[in-house]
Short mmCIF file of C-alpha atoms in Angstrom, two decimals:
data_model
loop_
_atom_site.label_atom_id
_atom_site.label_comp_id
_atom_site.label_asym_id
_atom_site.label_seq_id
_atom_site.Cartn_x
_atom_site.Cartn_y
_atom_site.Cartn_z
CA MET A 1 268.33 24.25 103.90
CA LEU A 2 269.79 28.08 103.92
CA GLN A 3 270.93 27.72 100.00
CA GLU A 4 267.25 26.61 98.93
CA TYR A 5 265.84 30.19 100.67
CA LEU A 6 268.57 32.19 99.25
CA LYS A 7 267.72 30.50 95.85
CA ALA A 8 264.54 31.57 96.00
CA GLY A 9 264.85 35.12 96.66
CA PHE A 10 264.04 35.44 100.48
CA PRO A 11 264.91 38.97 101.68
CA ALA A 12 265.05 38.62 105.53
CA LEU A 13 264.89 35.24 107.26
CA LEU A 14 264.82 35.54 111.20
CA LEU A 15 266.90 32.61 112.33
CA LEU A 16 266.36 31.40 115.99
CA THR A 17 269.80 30.13 117.76
CA THR A 18 271.21 30.91 120.90
CA GLU A 19 274.78 30.39 119.27
CA PRO A 20 275.11 33.30 117.55
CA ALA A 21 279.53 32.38 116.66
CA ARG A 22 278.56 28.88 115.50
CA ALA A 23 276.17 30.63 113.32
CA GLU A 24 278.49 32.70 111.78
CA LYS A 25 280.79 29.39 111.30
CA ILE A 26 278.71 27.29 109.84
CA ILE A 27 275.90 29.12 107.58
CA PRO A 28 278.42 30.93 104.77
CA PHE A 29 279.29 28.17 102.27
CA ASP A 30 281.28 27.78 98.86
CA GLY A 31 279.05 29.42 96.36
CA HIS A 32 276.99 32.43 94.72
CA TRP A 33 276.70 34.82 97.91
CA ARG A 34 279.23 36.66 100.00
CA PHE A 35 278.36 36.26 103.82
CA PHE A 36 279.16 39.26 106.44
CA ALA A 37 278.08 39.88 109.64
CA TRP A 38 276.86 42.93 111.73
CA ASP A 39 276.51 43.76 115.50
CA CYS A 40 276.50 47.49 117.11
CA GLN A 41 279.33 47.16 119.01
CA ARG A 42 281.76 46.44 115.87
CA GLY A 43 280.06 46.98 113.26
CA ILE A 44 280.00 45.09 109.31
CA ARG A 45 282.87 42.48 108.79
CA LEU A 46 283.46 39.25 107.31
CA ALA A 47 281.15 36.81 109.02
CA GLY A 48 283.54 34.13 111.22
CA SER A 49 286.02 36.91 111.18
CA SER A 50 287.20 39.50 113.44
CA LYS A 51 288.52 42.07 111.28
CA ILE A 52 286.21 44.92 111.01
CA LEU A 53 285.28 46.15 107.46
CA GLU A 54 283.17 49.11 108.14
CA GLU A 55 282.24 50.73 111.33
CA VAL A 56 278.59 50.59 111.06
CA ARG A 57 277.58 50.38 114.14
CA ASP A 58 273.61 52.30 113.36
CA PRO A 59 270.98 49.49 112.56
CA VAL A 60 269.36 51.64 110.31
CA GLU A 61 273.14 52.24 108.58
CA ALA A 62 273.77 48.29 108.41
CA ILE A 63 270.09 47.94 106.58
CA ASN A 64 270.68 50.57 104.30
CA TRP A 65 274.78 49.31 103.64
CA LEU A 66 273.11 46.18 102.61
CA LYS A 67 270.93 47.84 100.18
CA GLY A 68 274.00 49.06 97.72
CA SER A 69 275.21 45.79 97.74
CA GLN A 70 274.55 42.79 95.30
CA ASP A 71 274.41 38.41 96.27
CA THR A 72 275.38 39.42 99.80
CA VAL A 73 273.73 37.92 102.94
CA LEU A 74 274.11 39.54 106.16
CA LEU A 75 273.65 37.98 109.27
CA ALA A 76 272.31 40.92 111.89
CA HIS A 77 272.84 39.94 115.45
CA ASN A 78 270.20 41.15 118.16
CA LEU A 79 268.38 42.57 115.61
CA HIS A 80 265.11 42.07 116.69
CA LEU A 81 266.12 44.22 119.96
CA PHE A 82 265.62 47.17 117.25
CA THR A 83 262.91 46.88 115.86
CA ASP A 84 260.69 48.99 117.87
CA SER A 85 262.36 51.65 116.26
CA VAL A 86 259.96 53.14 113.44
CA GLU A 87 263.26 54.12 111.48
CA VAL A 88 264.53 50.66 111.64
CA ILE A 89 260.94 48.98 110.59
CA GLN A 90 260.59 51.47 107.78
CA GLY A 91 264.06 50.61 106.93
CA ILE A 92 263.54 46.59 106.51
CA GLN A 93 260.21 47.37 104.29
CA ASN A 94 261.66 49.98 102.15
CA GLY A 95 265.16 47.40 101.75
CA ALA A 96 262.93 43.97 101.17
CA GLU A 97 262.18 44.88 97.92
CA THR A 98 265.58 45.97 97.08
CA TRP A 99 266.89 43.29 98.19
CA LYS A 100 265.17 40.51 96.83
CA SER A 101 265.57 42.39 93.60
CA ARG A 102 269.22 42.31 94.26
CA GLY A 103 270.48 39.06 94.85
CA ASN A 104 270.49 39.92 98.91
CA CYS A 105 269.07 38.54 102.29
CA LEU A 106 269.22 40.13 106.05
CA ILE A 107 269.32 37.10 108.50
CA ALA A 108 268.71 38.01 112.07
CA VAL A 109 269.82 36.12 114.88
CA ALA A 110 268.27 35.82 117.65
CA PRO A 111 267.15 33.53 120.60
CA GLN A 112 263.69 33.57 120.27
CA ILE A 113 261.01 35.15 117.94
CA GLN A 114 260.77 39.04 118.69
CA MET A 115 258.86 40.81 116.23
CA ARG A 116 256.76 43.01 115.53
CA PRO A 117 253.72 43.07 113.43
CA GLU A 118 254.65 45.50 110.77
CA LEU A 119 257.71 42.97 110.12
CA LYS A 120 255.71 39.23 110.03
CA SER A 121 255.32 39.02 106.44
CA ILE A 122 258.79 39.83 105.73
CA PHE A 123 260.56 37.10 107.89
CA THR A 124 260.28 33.98 107.73
CA VAL A 125 261.27 31.67 110.76
CA LEU A 126 264.45 29.15 110.66
CA ASP A 127 265.47 27.27 113.88
CA LEU A 128 269.78 26.26 113.76
CA PRO A 129 269.57 22.95 114.73
CA LEU A 130 271.76 22.15 118.41
CA PRO A 131 274.81 20.05 117.45
CA ASP A 132 274.42 16.51 117.01
CA THR A 133 275.88 13.28 117.88
CA GLU A 134 278.34 13.61 115.33
CA ASP A 135 279.58 17.45 115.55
CA LEU A 136 279.88 16.39 119.55
CA TYR A 137 282.31 14.05 119.06
CA ALA A 138 284.45 15.91 116.18
CA LEU A 139 284.46 18.89 119.37
CA GLN A 140 286.03 15.91 121.11
CA GLN A 141 288.79 15.16 118.54
CA GLU A 142 289.57 18.60 118.27
CA LEU A 143 289.69 18.97 122.09
CA GLY A 144 291.38 15.40 122.86
CA ASN A 145 294.17 15.12 120.00
CA PRO A 146 296.49 17.54 121.87
CA LEU A 147 296.39 15.37 124.88
CA ASN A 148 296.30 12.24 123.39
CA VAL A 149 293.04 10.98 125.09
CA ARG A 150 290.12 9.24 122.51
CA PRO A 151 286.94 10.49 122.51
CA ASN A 152 283.82 9.08 124.07
CA ARG A 153 280.73 8.19 122.09
CA LYS A 154 278.49 7.36 124.96
CA ALA A 155 279.75 11.13 126.28
CA ALA A 156 278.96 12.61 123.27
CA ARG A 157 275.65 10.74 122.42
CA LEU A 158 275.06 12.59 126.48
CA ALA A 159 275.36 15.22 125.13
CA ARG A 160 272.93 16.09 122.95
CA GLY A 161 270.27 19.40 124.12
CA LEU A 162 274.00 21.59 124.85
CA THR A 163 275.04 24.21 122.64
CA GLU A 164 279.01 23.84 121.27
CA TYR A 165 280.04 26.20 124.02
CA GLU A 166 278.58 24.54 126.81
CA ALA A 167 279.68 21.03 125.60
CA GLU A 168 283.41 22.46 125.11
CA CYS A 169 283.02 24.13 128.87
CA ALA A 170 281.94 20.19 129.56
CA ASN A 171 284.37 18.18 128.07
CA ALA A 172 287.15 20.43 129.14
CA LEU A 173 285.37 20.54 132.28
CA SER A 174 285.54 16.56 132.86
CA LEU A 175 289.50 16.42 131.28
CA VAL A 176 289.88 18.41 133.94
CA LYS A 177 288.76 16.40 136.84
CA ARG A 178 288.69 12.62 135.37
CA GLY A 179 291.81 13.03 132.47
CA TYR A 180 289.20 11.53 130.01
CA PHE A 181 285.73 12.80 128.79
CA SER A 182 282.75 11.54 130.83
CA SER A 183 279.65 10.74 130.85
CA ARG A 184 279.20 11.32 133.69
CA VAL A 185 280.33 15.15 134.35
CA ILE A 186 278.62 15.65 131.39
CA SER A 187 274.83 14.61 132.01
CA GLN A 188 275.78 16.79 135.73
CA LEU A 189 277.00 19.78 133.95
CA LYS A 190 273.63 18.75 130.99
CA ALA A 191 271.81 19.65 134.69
CA GLN A 192 272.37 23.04 134.80
CA LEU A 193 270.04 23.28 131.50
CA ILE A 194 267.05 22.67 134.39
CA ARG A 195 267.95 24.71 137.18
CA LYS A 196 268.91 27.47 134.61
CA SER A 197 265.29 27.37 133.27
CA GLY A 198 263.63 26.94 137.06
CA LEU A 199 261.54 25.27 135.68
CA LEU A 200 262.14 21.68 135.79
CA GLU A 201 263.94 20.06 138.95
CA VAL A 202 266.69 17.52 138.94
CA TRP A 203 266.53 14.79 141.22
CA GLU A 204 268.80 12.08 142.04
CA PRO A 205 267.84 8.92 141.24
CA GLU A 206 267.43 5.76 143.40
CA HIS A 207 269.85 2.87 143.17
CA LEU A 208 267.82 -0.24 142.21
CA SER A 209 268.80 -2.53 145.16
CA ASN A 210 266.86 0.16 147.56
CA VAL A 211 263.69 -0.31 145.89
CA GLY A 212 262.15 -4.06 147.12
CA GLY A 213 260.55 -6.33 145.19
CA LEU A 214 258.10 -5.01 142.71
CA SER A 215 260.69 -7.55 139.87
CA GLN A 216 258.12 -7.46 136.98
CA LEU A 217 258.01 -3.51 137.10
CA LYS A 218 261.47 -3.74 136.89
CA ALA A 219 261.85 -6.62 134.90
CA TYR A 220 259.83 -4.52 132.31
CA ILE A 221 262.00 -1.49 132.58
CA LYS A 222 265.31 -3.84 132.03
CA SER A 223 263.91 -5.33 129.27
CA ARG A 224 262.86 -1.92 127.18
CA ALA A 225 266.41 -0.23 127.67
CA LYS A 226 267.51 -2.05 124.86
CA ALA A 227 265.54 0.01 123.04
CA PHE A 228 267.54 2.79 124.10
CA THR A 229 270.85 1.54 123.16
CA PRO A 230 273.60 2.24 119.62
CA GLY A 231 272.31 -0.34 117.30
CA CYS A 232 268.90 -1.03 118.49
CA GLU A 233 266.97 1.99 116.75
CA HIS A 234 265.46 -0.78 115.13
CA LEU A 235 263.57 -0.76 118.54
CA PRO A 236 260.42 0.86 119.72
CA ARG A 237 261.36 2.94 122.16
CA PRO A 238 258.76 3.27 124.84
CA LYS A 239 257.51 6.58 125.50
CA GLY A 240 256.31 5.96 129.11
CA LEU A 241 254.95 4.34 132.17
CA LEU A 242 251.97 4.68 134.65
CA LEU A 243 252.09 3.24 138.03
CA VAL A 244 248.93 3.17 139.60
CA GLY A 245 248.61 1.65 143.18
CA ILE A 246 248.05 2.12 147.30
CA PRO A 247 250.05 4.84 148.47
CA GLY A 248 253.35 4.60 149.97
CA THR A 249 254.02 1.30 148.21
CA GLY A 250 257.02 2.35 146.17
CA LYS A 251 255.60 4.11 142.65
CA SER A 252 257.44 7.65 143.26
CA LEU A 253 260.99 5.37 144.49
CA SER A 254 260.32 2.92 141.26
CA CYS A 255 260.50 6.07 139.36
CA LYS A 256 263.75 7.23 140.39
CA ALA A 257 264.94 3.74 140.13
CA ALA A 258 264.00 3.73 136.08
CA ALA A 259 266.32 6.62 135.69
CA SER A 260 269.33 4.37 137.56
CA ILE A 261 268.65 1.57 135.41
CA LEU A 262 268.71 2.96 132.31
CA GLY A 263 272.12 5.77 133.83
CA TRP A 264 270.07 8.95 133.17
CA PRO A 265 269.52 12.48 134.68
CA LEU A 266 265.89 12.23 136.65
CA ILE A 267 263.51 15.51 135.63
CA ARG A 268 260.84 16.05 137.79
CA LEU A 269 258.51 17.84 136.03
CA ASP A 270 255.28 19.49 138.92
CA ILE A 271 252.86 20.73 136.07
CA GLY A 272 251.61 22.37 139.36
CA ALA A 273 254.46 25.12 140.02
CA LEU A 274 254.29 25.72 135.93
CA LYS A 275 250.85 27.86 136.69
CA GLY A 276 251.36 31.59 136.46
CA SER A 277 248.90 34.49 137.54
CA LEU A 278 248.97 36.08 133.77
CA VAL A 279 247.09 34.63 130.84
CA GLY A 280 248.90 33.06 128.78
CA GLU A 281 251.75 32.33 131.31
CA SER A 282 251.15 28.76 132.11
CA GLU A 283 250.57 27.35 128.95
CA LYS A 284 253.69 29.54 128.42
CA LYS A 285 255.66 27.38 130.37
CA ILE A 286 254.92 24.02 129.98
CA ARG A 287 255.60 24.58 126.25
CA GLN A 288 259.46 25.92 127.63
CA ALA A 289 259.35 22.59 130.18
CA THR A 290 258.85 20.13 127.31
CA GLN A 291 261.71 21.93 124.74
CA ILE A 292 263.83 21.47 127.27
CA ILE A 293 262.90 17.57 127.93
CA SER A 294 262.60 16.84 124.32
CA SER A 295 266.22 19.32 123.43
CA PHE A 296 267.99 17.14 126.89
CA GLY A 297 267.54 13.83 125.66
CA GLU A 298 268.07 10.67 127.35
CA CYS A 299 266.37 11.44 130.42
CA VAL A 300 264.15 9.96 132.93
CA VAL A 301 260.76 12.49 133.74
CA TRP A 302 259.02 12.10 136.13
CA LEU A 303 255.49 13.11 136.95
CA ASP A 304 254.00 12.99 140.84
CA GLU A 305 250.95 12.52 141.85
CA LEU A 306 249.49 13.16 138.28
CA GLU A 307 245.32 12.85 138.79
CA LYS A 308 246.24 16.28 141.42
CA ALA A 309 247.95 18.28 139.16
CA LEU A 310 245.49 17.48 136.99
CA SER A 311 242.21 17.93 139.08
CA GLY A 312 240.16 20.65 137.10
CA VAL A 313 240.41 19.64 133.51
CA LYS A 314 236.93 19.48 133.43
CA SER A 315 236.18 23.09 135.02
CA SER A 316 239.07 24.64 133.82
CA GLY A 317 236.73 26.44 131.48
CA GLU A 318 234.71 28.02 134.22
CA THR A 319 237.16 28.46 137.09
CA ASP A 320 241.11 29.38 135.26
CA ALA A 321 239.83 30.25 132.17
CA GLY A 322 240.59 27.46 130.65
CA THR A 323 244.60 27.54 131.83
CA THR A 324 244.43 24.37 132.53
CA SER A 325 243.27 22.61 129.71
CA GLY A 326 245.78 24.26 127.40
CA MET A 327 248.48 22.53 129.95
CA PHE A 328 246.92 19.15 129.74
CA SER A 329 246.23 19.54 125.58
CA HIS A 330 249.57 20.52 125.22
CA LEU A 331 250.97 18.13 127.52
CA LEU A 332 248.90 15.05 126.04
CA THR A 333 250.19 15.90 122.45
CA TRP A 334 253.61 16.11 123.41
CA LEU A 335 253.44 12.51 125.38
CA ALA A 336 252.00 11.47 122.02
CA GLU A 337 254.26 13.14 119.32
CA ASN A 338 257.75 13.59 121.07
CA LYS A 339 260.46 12.21 119.48
CA SER A 340 263.48 12.54 121.63
CA PRO A 341 264.78 9.45 124.17
CA VAL A 342 262.96 10.22 126.82
CA LEU A 343 261.07 7.69 129.23
CA VAL A 344 257.73 9.71 131.28
CA MET A 345 257.39 7.79 134.35
CA ALA A 346 253.75 8.86 135.99
CA THR A 347 252.35 7.88 139.29
CA ALA A 348 248.85 8.35 140.36
CA ASN A 349 247.14 6.96 143.57
CA ASP A 350 243.61 7.49 142.47
CA ILE A 351 242.87 6.32 138.40
CA THR A 352 239.17 7.24 138.16
CA LYS A 353 240.45 11.13 138.17
CA LEU A 354 242.45 11.06 135.77
CA PRO A 355 240.98 12.28 131.61
CA PRO A 356 240.30 8.73 130.00
CA GLU A 357 242.44 10.33 127.14
CA THR A 358 245.18 10.59 129.06
CA ILE A 359 245.69 6.51 129.50
CA ARG A 360 244.48 5.79 125.85
CA ALA A 361 246.93 4.23 124.33
CA GLY A 362 249.93 5.98 122.55
CA ARG A 363 250.65 8.63 125.74
CA PHE A 364 251.91 5.17 127.84
CA ASP A 365 253.12 2.07 126.90
CA ALA A 366 252.26 -0.04 129.84
CA ILE A 367 250.57 0.95 133.65
CA PHE A 368 251.37 -1.02 136.00
CA MET A 369 249.81 -1.53 139.69
CA VAL A 370 251.48 -1.58 141.94
CA ASP A 371 250.02 -3.29 145.10
CA LEU A 372 250.70 -3.98 148.68
CA PRO A 373 253.97 -5.35 148.91
CA SER A 374 253.88 -9.98 149.10
CA GLN A 375 255.51 -11.60 151.68
CA ARG A 376 258.56 -12.25 149.97
CA GLU A 377 258.77 -8.55 148.83
CA ARG A 378 257.89 -7.51 152.65
CA ARG A 379 260.84 -9.05 153.76
CA ASP A 380 262.80 -7.57 150.85
CA ILE A 381 261.73 -4.13 152.63
CA LEU A 382 263.31 -5.08 156.08
CA LYS A 383 266.64 -5.65 154.98
CA ILE A 384 266.86 -2.56 153.10
CA MET A 385 265.23 -1.01 156.19
CA ASN A 386 267.70 -2.98 158.28
CA ALA A 387 270.77 -1.98 156.47
CA ARG A 388 269.72 1.97 156.33
CA TYR A 389 268.77 2.16 160.50
CA GLY A 390 270.71 -0.16 161.89
CA THR A 391 267.52 -1.87 163.26
CA LYS A 392 267.32 -5.78 163.54
CA VAL A 393 263.92 -6.71 163.16
CA PRO A 394 263.66 -10.25 162.05
CA LEU A 395 262.88 -11.21 158.77
CA GLU A 396 260.85 -13.73 160.09
CA TYR A 397 258.68 -10.62 161.29
CA ALA A 398 257.19 -9.77 157.71
CA ALA A 399 254.94 -12.45 157.82
CA ASN A 400 253.07 -10.30 160.33
CA LEU A 401 253.40 -7.43 158.19
CA ASN A 402 250.82 -8.26 156.02
CA GLY A 403 248.83 -5.23 154.57
CA TYR A 404 250.84 -2.98 155.46
CA SER A 405 252.39 -0.72 152.38
CA GLY A 406 256.80 -0.44 152.45
CA ALA A 407 256.21 3.20 154.25
CA GLU A 408 254.46 1.91 156.28
CA ILE A 409 256.80 -1.52 157.28
CA GLU A 410 259.72 1.81 157.23
CA GLN A 411 257.62 3.51 160.07
CA ILE A 412 257.30 0.49 162.23
CA CYS A 413 261.57 0.31 161.70
CA ARG A 414 261.78 3.90 162.52
CA GLU A 415 259.88 3.78 165.55
CA SER A 416 261.40 0.57 166.58
CA MET A 417 264.54 1.76 167.68
CA PHE A 418 262.72 4.05 170.53
CA THR A 419 260.61 1.80 171.42
CA ASP A 420 260.33 -2.32 171.73
CA LEU A 421 259.03 -3.58 168.46
CA GLU A 422 255.75 -4.54 169.51
CA THR A 423 254.75 -1.25 170.66
CA ALA A 424 256.19 -0.40 167.15
CA PHE A 425 254.05 -2.49 165.36
CA HIS A 426 250.60 -1.79 166.70
CA SER A 427 251.64 2.12 166.75
CA VAL A 428 251.18 2.44 162.57
CA ILE A 429 246.96 1.88 161.45
CA PRO A 430 247.98 0.78 157.96
CA LEU A 431 245.88 2.24 155.13
CA SER A 432 244.76 -1.31 154.18
CA ARG A 433 242.45 -0.90 157.28
CA THR A 434 241.26 2.66 157.30
CA MET A 435 240.84 2.40 153.21
CA ARG A 436 239.79 -1.00 152.85
CA GLU A 437 237.18 -0.22 150.38
CA GLU A 438 239.12 2.47 148.42
CA ILE A 439 242.11 -0.33 147.90
CA GLU A 440 239.42 -2.68 146.89
CA SER A 441 237.22 -1.01 144.17
CA LEU A 442 241.52 0.10 142.97
CA ARG A 443 242.51 -3.98 143.12
CA ASN A 444 239.02 -4.56 141.34
CA TRP A 445 239.64 -1.85 138.80
CA ALA A 446 243.52 -2.59 137.93
CA ARG A 447 242.49 -7.13 137.86
CA THR A 448 241.82 -6.26 134.56
CA ARG A 449 242.54 -3.02 133.15
CA ALA A 450 247.05 -2.73 134.34
CA ARG A 451 249.44 -4.92 134.79
CA PRO A 452 251.29 -6.36 137.69
CA ALA A 453 254.60 -5.09 139.46
CA ASN A 454 254.93 -6.63 142.45
CA THR A 455 256.61 -9.94 142.76
CA PRO A 456 254.30 -13.17 143.19
CA ASP A 457 254.51 -15.13 146.30
CA ASP A 458 254.48 -18.64 146.12
CA GLU A 459 251.99 -19.06 148.73
CA PRO A 460 248.03 -18.70 147.27
CA GLU A 461 246.95 -15.22 146.60
CA GLU A 462 244.20 -15.15 149.65
CA THR A 463 247.44 -14.84 152.09
CA ARG A 464 247.42 -11.55 151.12
CA LYS A 465 244.05 -10.49 152.09
CA ILE A 466 243.76 -6.62 153.58
CA ARG A 467 243.46 -6.69 157.35
CA THR A 468 239.98 -6.65 158.46
CA GLY A 469 240.68 -6.26 162.02
CA PRO A 470 243.30 -5.44 164.95
CA SER A 471 245.99 -7.95 165.01
CA THR A 472 246.89 -10.43 167.09
CA THR A 473 250.29 -9.72 169.10
CA PRO A 474 252.95 -11.17 167.00
CA THR A 475 255.80 -12.76 168.30
CA VAL A 476 259.68 -11.24 168.63
CA GLN A 477 262.27 -13.79 167.16
#
């Protein structure tokens, strides 16, 4: 691609990359042009070499040096940090026409666009792509061959989103710790991208065995996971799932379990935490966050309680100068247009508070209703809680917990560690009783608009009715 710009006579290019050394290594090509590099400490040297040709450390002198050359490309490192100087600005403006006539090109190598208005019309912005899977696989071969360690294509694929330097460090650590190229070690090192950004959080995935029931949701994720495996590129990749339902029924837990099913890291995107006090800061942060996620690839993105994060979108112009609306607009565009292997898992307790454009086709592949657990699911939840807390609540007790959410069943098990089971049972008032009307309204909405996530019972559905009053005292077996 660079060759086309040089042939067209572009006098100045801005190459966006955080890998200046890699840029020097891969940009030069055999042909008509000679390639040199400049930085303010070493001066001018052959690109990709440490041999100094001329000790030209001043940026203005380096710009003038290019004027006296022909068919020459000069990669100028960190030149953007000197463009507040009027001498540098004037030197580039004066040199552009000369460079064009002599077949020269100045390539400013920088990590971001930071350019004075006087230079914007001169420079054309290009991106240096991060190493792809084949590049990363070749890097493993280079590191592993002297040690007789075979490369791991899965680990190479998981390393996408890392710079060459970061991938080399991750692979070297993997060899030291495991003696082979470990996908797990690569993922752990890759998580440093998230921590360094300060915009996202890395969470530990939840093992599938800790999620009771929800077999229809689990089956959906397992079947769609096939689309992310090599050789199945012809299958459409799911973009995201929206889980709506009653608080405490396992929506957030299911998001964590989805990462376990796919074997991917879990990244939490907290939209509210990205809001800043300066004008344009919030919109910039959401763009940076989605860029990091896209470059990270092969991860589950968790958006918890989406309706609260997007509250105030309709009145954003009057309340926060359009900040929330701008963040929301970018998020919707990213959800629809993102091409990276990423699965977005979003939760919502009140679907009616979400803007309608959020749930249209193309944003989320499916909307699941996570209802109160069926009796079969309640038995599964009791098994999990007994194993977690060492309690001995009889599984038959699930029949007495009709109308209780998973979180409420967990609370009963916890309470039973300090008192008898009967007292623990009566100490927890289920939401199905205190918020009966709201839950019925949500169920009515989901009946024709969402897929059921729960594991159905063999018994008739009417036995799962919401409690409307105090229950009779249960008998402990």
